[in-house]
XYZ file of N, CA and C in Angstrom:
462
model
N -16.345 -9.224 -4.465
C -15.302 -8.937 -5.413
C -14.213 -9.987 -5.258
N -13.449 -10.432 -6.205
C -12.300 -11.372 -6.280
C -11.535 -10.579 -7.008
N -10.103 -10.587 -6.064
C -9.010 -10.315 -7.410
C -7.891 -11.281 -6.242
N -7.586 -12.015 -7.905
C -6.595 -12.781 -7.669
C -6.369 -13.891 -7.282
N -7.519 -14.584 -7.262
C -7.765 -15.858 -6.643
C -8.564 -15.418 -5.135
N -8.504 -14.729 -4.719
C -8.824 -14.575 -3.003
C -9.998 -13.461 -3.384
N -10.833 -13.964 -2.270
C -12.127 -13.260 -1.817
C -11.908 -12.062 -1.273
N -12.108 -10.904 -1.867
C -11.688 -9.875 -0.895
C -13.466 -9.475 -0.207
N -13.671 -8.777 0.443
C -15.048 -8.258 1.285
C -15.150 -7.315 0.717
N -16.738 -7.363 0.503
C -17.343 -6.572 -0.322
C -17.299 -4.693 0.208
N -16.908 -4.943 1.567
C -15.975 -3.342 2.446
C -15.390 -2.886 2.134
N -14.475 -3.467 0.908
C -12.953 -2.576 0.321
C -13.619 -1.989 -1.232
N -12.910 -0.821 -0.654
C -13.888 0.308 -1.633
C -12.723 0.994 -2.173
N -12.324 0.839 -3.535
C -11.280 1.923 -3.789
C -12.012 3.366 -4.199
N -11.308 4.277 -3.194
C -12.500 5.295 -3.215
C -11.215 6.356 -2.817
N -11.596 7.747 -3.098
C -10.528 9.055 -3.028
C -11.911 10.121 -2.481
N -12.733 9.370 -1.690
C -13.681 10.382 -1.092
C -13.669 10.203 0.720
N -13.392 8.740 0.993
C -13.736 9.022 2.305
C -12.426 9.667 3.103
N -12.693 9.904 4.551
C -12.270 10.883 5.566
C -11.353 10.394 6.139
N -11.199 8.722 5.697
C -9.724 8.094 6.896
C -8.691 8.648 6.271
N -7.829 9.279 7.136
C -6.219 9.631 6.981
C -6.162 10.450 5.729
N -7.342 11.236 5.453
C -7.484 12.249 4.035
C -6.557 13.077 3.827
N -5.961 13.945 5.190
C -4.672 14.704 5.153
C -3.741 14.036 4.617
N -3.729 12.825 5.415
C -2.100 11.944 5.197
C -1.856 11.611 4.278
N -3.091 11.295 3.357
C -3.220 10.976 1.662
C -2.761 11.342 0.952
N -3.133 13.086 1.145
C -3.489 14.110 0.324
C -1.676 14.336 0.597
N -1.047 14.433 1.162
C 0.493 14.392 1.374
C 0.972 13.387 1.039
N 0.658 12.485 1.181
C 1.507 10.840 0.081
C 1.493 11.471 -0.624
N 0.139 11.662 -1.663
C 0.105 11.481 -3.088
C 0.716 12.903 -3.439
N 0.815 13.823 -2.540
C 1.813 15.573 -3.074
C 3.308 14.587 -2.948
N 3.607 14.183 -2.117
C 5.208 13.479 -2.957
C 5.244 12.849 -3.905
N 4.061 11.947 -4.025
C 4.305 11.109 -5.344
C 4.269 11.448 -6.898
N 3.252 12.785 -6.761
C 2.777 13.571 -7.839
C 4.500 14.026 -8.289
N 5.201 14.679 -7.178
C 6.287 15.657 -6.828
C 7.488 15.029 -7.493
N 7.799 13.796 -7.181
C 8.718 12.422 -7.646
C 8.549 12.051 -9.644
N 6.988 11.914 -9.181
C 6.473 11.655 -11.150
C 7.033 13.172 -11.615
N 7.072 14.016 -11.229
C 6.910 15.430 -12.252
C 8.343 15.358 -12.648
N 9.485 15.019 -11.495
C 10.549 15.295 -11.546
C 11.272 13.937 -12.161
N 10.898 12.956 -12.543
C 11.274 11.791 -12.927
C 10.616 11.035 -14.172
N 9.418 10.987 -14.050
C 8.718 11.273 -15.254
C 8.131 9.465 -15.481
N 7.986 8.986 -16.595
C 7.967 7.228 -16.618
C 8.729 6.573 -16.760
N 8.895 5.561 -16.801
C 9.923 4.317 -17.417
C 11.429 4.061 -16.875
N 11.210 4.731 -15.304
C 12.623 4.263 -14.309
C 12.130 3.358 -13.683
N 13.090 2.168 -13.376
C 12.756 1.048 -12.403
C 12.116 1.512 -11.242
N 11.648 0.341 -10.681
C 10.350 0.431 -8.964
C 11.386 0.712 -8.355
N 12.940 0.306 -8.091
C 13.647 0.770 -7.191
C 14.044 2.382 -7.305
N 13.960 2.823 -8.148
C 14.744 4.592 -8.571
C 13.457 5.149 -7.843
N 12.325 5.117 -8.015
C 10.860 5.401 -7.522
C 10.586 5.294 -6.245
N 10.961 4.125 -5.330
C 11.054 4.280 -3.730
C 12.026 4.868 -4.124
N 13.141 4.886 -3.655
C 14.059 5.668 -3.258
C 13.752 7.785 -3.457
N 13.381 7.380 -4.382
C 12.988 9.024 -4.610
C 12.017 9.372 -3.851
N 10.977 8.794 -3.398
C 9.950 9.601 -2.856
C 10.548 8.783 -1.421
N 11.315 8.240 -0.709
C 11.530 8.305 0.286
C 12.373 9.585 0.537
N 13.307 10.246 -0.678
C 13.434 11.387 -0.190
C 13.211 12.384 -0.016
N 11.910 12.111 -1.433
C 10.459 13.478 -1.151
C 9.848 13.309 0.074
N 9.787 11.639 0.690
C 8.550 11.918 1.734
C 9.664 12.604 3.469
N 11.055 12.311 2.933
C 11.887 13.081 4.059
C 11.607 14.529 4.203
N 11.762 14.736 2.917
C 11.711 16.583 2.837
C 10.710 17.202 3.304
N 9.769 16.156 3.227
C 8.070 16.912 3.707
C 8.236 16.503 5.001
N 8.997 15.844 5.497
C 8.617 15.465 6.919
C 7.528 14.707 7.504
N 7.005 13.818 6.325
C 6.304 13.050 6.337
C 7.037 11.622 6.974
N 6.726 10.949 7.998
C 7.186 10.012 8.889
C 6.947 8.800 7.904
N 7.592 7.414 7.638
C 7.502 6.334 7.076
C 8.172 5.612 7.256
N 8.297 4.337 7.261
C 8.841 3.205 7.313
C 9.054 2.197 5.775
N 10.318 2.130 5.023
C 10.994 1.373 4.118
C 10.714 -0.091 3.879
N 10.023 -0.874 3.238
C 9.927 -2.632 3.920
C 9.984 -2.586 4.968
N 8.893 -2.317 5.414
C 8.480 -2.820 7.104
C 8.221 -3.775 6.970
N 9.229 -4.956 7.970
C 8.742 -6.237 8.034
C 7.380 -6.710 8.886
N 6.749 -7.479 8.545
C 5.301 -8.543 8.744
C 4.910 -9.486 8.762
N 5.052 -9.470 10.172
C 5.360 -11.078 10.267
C 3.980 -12.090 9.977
N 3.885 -12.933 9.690
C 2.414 -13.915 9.223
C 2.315 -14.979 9.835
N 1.207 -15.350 10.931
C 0.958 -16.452 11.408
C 0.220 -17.298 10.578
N 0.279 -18.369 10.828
C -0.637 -19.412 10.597
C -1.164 -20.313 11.716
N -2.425 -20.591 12.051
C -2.931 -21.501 13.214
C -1.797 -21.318 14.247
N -1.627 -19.783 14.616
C -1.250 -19.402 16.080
C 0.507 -20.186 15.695
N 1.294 -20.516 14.723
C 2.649 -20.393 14.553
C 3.234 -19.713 13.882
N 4.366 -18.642 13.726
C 4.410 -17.895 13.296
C 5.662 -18.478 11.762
N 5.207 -17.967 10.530
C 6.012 -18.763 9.537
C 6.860 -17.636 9.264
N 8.155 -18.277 8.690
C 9.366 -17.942 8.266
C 9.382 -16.645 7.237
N 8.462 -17.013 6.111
C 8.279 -15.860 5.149
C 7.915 -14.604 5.653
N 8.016 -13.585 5.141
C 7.315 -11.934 5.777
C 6.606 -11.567 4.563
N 6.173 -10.766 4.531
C 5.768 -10.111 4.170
C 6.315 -8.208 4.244
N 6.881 -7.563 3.103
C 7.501 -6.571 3.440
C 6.651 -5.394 2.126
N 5.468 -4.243 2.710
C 5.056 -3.992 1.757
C 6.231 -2.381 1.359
N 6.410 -2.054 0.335
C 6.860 -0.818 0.344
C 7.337 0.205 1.127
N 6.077 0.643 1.320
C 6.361 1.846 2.649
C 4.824 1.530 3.485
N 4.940 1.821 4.688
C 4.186 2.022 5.932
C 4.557 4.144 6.246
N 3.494 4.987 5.601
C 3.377 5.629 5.938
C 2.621 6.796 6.861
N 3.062 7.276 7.782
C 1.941 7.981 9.164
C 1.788 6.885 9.788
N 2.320 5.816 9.759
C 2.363 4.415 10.472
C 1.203 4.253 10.739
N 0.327 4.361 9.736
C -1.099 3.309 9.150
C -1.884 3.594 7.616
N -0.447 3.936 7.141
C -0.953 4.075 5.477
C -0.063 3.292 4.890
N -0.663 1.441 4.292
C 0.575 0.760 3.722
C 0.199 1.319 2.130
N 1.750 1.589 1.125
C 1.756 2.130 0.262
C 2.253 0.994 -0.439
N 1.863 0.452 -1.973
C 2.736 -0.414 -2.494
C 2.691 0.365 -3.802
N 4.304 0.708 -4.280
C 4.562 1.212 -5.457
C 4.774 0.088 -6.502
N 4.531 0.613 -8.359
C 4.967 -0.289 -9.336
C 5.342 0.718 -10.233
N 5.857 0.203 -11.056
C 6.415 0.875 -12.431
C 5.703 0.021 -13.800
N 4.674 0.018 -13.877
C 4.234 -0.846 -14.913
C 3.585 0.107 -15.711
N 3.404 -0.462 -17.273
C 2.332 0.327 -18.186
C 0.953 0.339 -17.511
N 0.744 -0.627 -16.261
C -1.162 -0.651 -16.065
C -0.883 -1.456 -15.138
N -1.903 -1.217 -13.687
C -1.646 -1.582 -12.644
C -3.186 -2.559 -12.843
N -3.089 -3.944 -12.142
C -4.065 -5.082 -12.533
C -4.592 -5.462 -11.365
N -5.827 -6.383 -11.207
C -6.215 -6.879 -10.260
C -5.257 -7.426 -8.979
N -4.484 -8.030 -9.899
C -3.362 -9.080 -8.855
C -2.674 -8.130 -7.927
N -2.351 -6.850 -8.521
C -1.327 -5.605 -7.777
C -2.388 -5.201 -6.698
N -3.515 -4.828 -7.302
C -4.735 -4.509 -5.619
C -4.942 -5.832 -4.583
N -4.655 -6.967 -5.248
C -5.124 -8.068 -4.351
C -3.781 -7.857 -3.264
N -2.437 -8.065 -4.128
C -1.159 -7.655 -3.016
C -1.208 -6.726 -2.309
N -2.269 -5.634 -2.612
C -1.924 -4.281 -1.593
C -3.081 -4.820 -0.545
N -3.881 -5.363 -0.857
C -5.089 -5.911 0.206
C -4.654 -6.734 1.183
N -3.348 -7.827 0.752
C -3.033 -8.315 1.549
C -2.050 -8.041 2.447
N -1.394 -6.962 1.893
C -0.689 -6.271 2.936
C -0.955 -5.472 4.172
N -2.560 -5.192 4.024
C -3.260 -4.791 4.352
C -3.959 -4.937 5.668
N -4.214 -6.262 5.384
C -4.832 -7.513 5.992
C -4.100 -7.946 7.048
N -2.844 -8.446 6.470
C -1.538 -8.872 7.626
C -1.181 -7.819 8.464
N -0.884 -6.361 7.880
C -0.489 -5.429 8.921
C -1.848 -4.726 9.762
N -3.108 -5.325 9.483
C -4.485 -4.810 10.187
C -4.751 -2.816 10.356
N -4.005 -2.521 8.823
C -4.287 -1.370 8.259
C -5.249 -1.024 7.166
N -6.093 0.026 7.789
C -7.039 -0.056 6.764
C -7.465 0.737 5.623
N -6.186 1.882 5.460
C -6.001 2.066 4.591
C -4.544 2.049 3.481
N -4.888 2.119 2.203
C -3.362 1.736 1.574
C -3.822 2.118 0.170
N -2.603 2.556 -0.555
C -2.343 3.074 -1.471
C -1.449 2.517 -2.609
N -2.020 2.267 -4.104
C -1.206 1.368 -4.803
C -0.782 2.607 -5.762
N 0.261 2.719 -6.086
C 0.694 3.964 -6.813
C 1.828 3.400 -7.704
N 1.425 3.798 -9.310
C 1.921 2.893 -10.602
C 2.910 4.524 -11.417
N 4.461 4.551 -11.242
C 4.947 5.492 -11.786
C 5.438 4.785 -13.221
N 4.970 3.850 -13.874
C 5.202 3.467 -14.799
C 3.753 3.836 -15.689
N 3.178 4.662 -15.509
C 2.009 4.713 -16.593
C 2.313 6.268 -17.486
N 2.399 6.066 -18.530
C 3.132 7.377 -19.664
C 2.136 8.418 -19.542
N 2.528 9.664 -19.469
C 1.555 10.343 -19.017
C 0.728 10.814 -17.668
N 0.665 10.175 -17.264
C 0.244 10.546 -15.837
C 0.372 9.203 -14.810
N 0.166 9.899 -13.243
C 1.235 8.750 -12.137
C -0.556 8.577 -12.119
N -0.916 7.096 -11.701
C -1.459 5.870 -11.778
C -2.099 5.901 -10.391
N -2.693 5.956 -9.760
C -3.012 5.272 -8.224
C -4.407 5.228 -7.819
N -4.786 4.386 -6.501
C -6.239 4.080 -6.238
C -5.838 3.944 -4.502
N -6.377 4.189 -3.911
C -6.854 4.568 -2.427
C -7.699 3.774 -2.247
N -7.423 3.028 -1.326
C -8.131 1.765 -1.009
C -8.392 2.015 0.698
N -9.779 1.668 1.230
C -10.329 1.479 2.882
C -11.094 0.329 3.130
N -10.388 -0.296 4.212
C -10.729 -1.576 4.186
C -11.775 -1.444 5.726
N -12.953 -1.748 5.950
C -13.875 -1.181 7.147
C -13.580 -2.601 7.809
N -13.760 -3.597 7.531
C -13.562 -5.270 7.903
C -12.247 -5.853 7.981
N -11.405 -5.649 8.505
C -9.880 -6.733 8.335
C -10.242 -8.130 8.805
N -11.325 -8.663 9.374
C -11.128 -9.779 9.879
C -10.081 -10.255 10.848
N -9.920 -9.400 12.142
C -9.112 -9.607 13.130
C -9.446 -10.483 14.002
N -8.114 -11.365 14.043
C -8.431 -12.805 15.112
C -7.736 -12.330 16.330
N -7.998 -12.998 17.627
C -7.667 -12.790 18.768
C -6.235 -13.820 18.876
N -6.606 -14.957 18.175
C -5.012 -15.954 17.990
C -4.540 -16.223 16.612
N -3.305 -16.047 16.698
C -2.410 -15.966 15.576
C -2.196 -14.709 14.394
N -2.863 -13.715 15.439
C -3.223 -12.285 14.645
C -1.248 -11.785 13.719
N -1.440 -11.063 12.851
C -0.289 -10.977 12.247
C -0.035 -9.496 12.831
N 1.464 -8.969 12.933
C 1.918 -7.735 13.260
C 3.373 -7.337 13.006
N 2.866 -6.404 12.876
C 4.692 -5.471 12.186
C 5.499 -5.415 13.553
N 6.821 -5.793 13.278
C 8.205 -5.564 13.737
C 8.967 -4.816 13.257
């Protein structure tokens, strides 16, 4: 599969059947459902985190805001980060949008957030789609983990 210019492995399965972190899921997506009902479409990506960071407070669901990520290259570590959305149960990266239709390029960004934070599962969730909230559950079985210059959250 390719999205986006980059090779992703034929391992990443957007799938809402398998067993990794199924609870933890199944509780993302009850805030996110919870946030869409009460907010509805067509508010900016920022009104949308913010809201379900305070749905995912109320549930007592644990998360992290732009968790920074840091990115090596050939064992030096570069300046840019990488900061996906939310890091929730601290191994579910979540990347929210507000768009009419969520595209290849938006799964390739959640893959690579993915990738860098060596989480293998993540969630792209679109509160911009009219009618109903948008999302795909993604498990990645392969990250391709190096022993030098491996990338990791701070």
């Amino acid at each position: 599969m390719r999205l986006a210019g980059i090779s992703v492995p034929k391992r990443v399965t957007p799938c809402r059947k398998t067993t990794v972190f199924k609870q933890e899921g199944y509780d993302l997506m009850g805030a996110a459902f919870e946030v869409y009902n009460e907010l509805g479409y067509g508010m900016a990506e920022d009104i949308y985190q913010a809201a379900l960071e305070v749905e995912l407070g109320l549930r007592g669901i644990p998360f992290k805001p732009q968790a920074e990520l840091h990115v090596f290259f050939k064992g030096h570590l570069l300046t840019p980060k990488y900061r996906p959305d939310l890091l929730a149960f601290g191994e579910i990266v979540v990347e929210l949008k507000a768009l009419k239709e969520i595209c290849s390029e938006h799964e390739a960004q959640l893959f690579n957030y993915m990738r860098i934070a060596r989480k293998h599962v993540g969630y792209l969730i679109n509160f911009g789609k009219k009618g109903e909230l948008e999302w795909k559950r993604f498990v990645v079985d392969d990250l391709h983990v190096r022993t030098k210059g491996s990338s990791r959250e701070h």
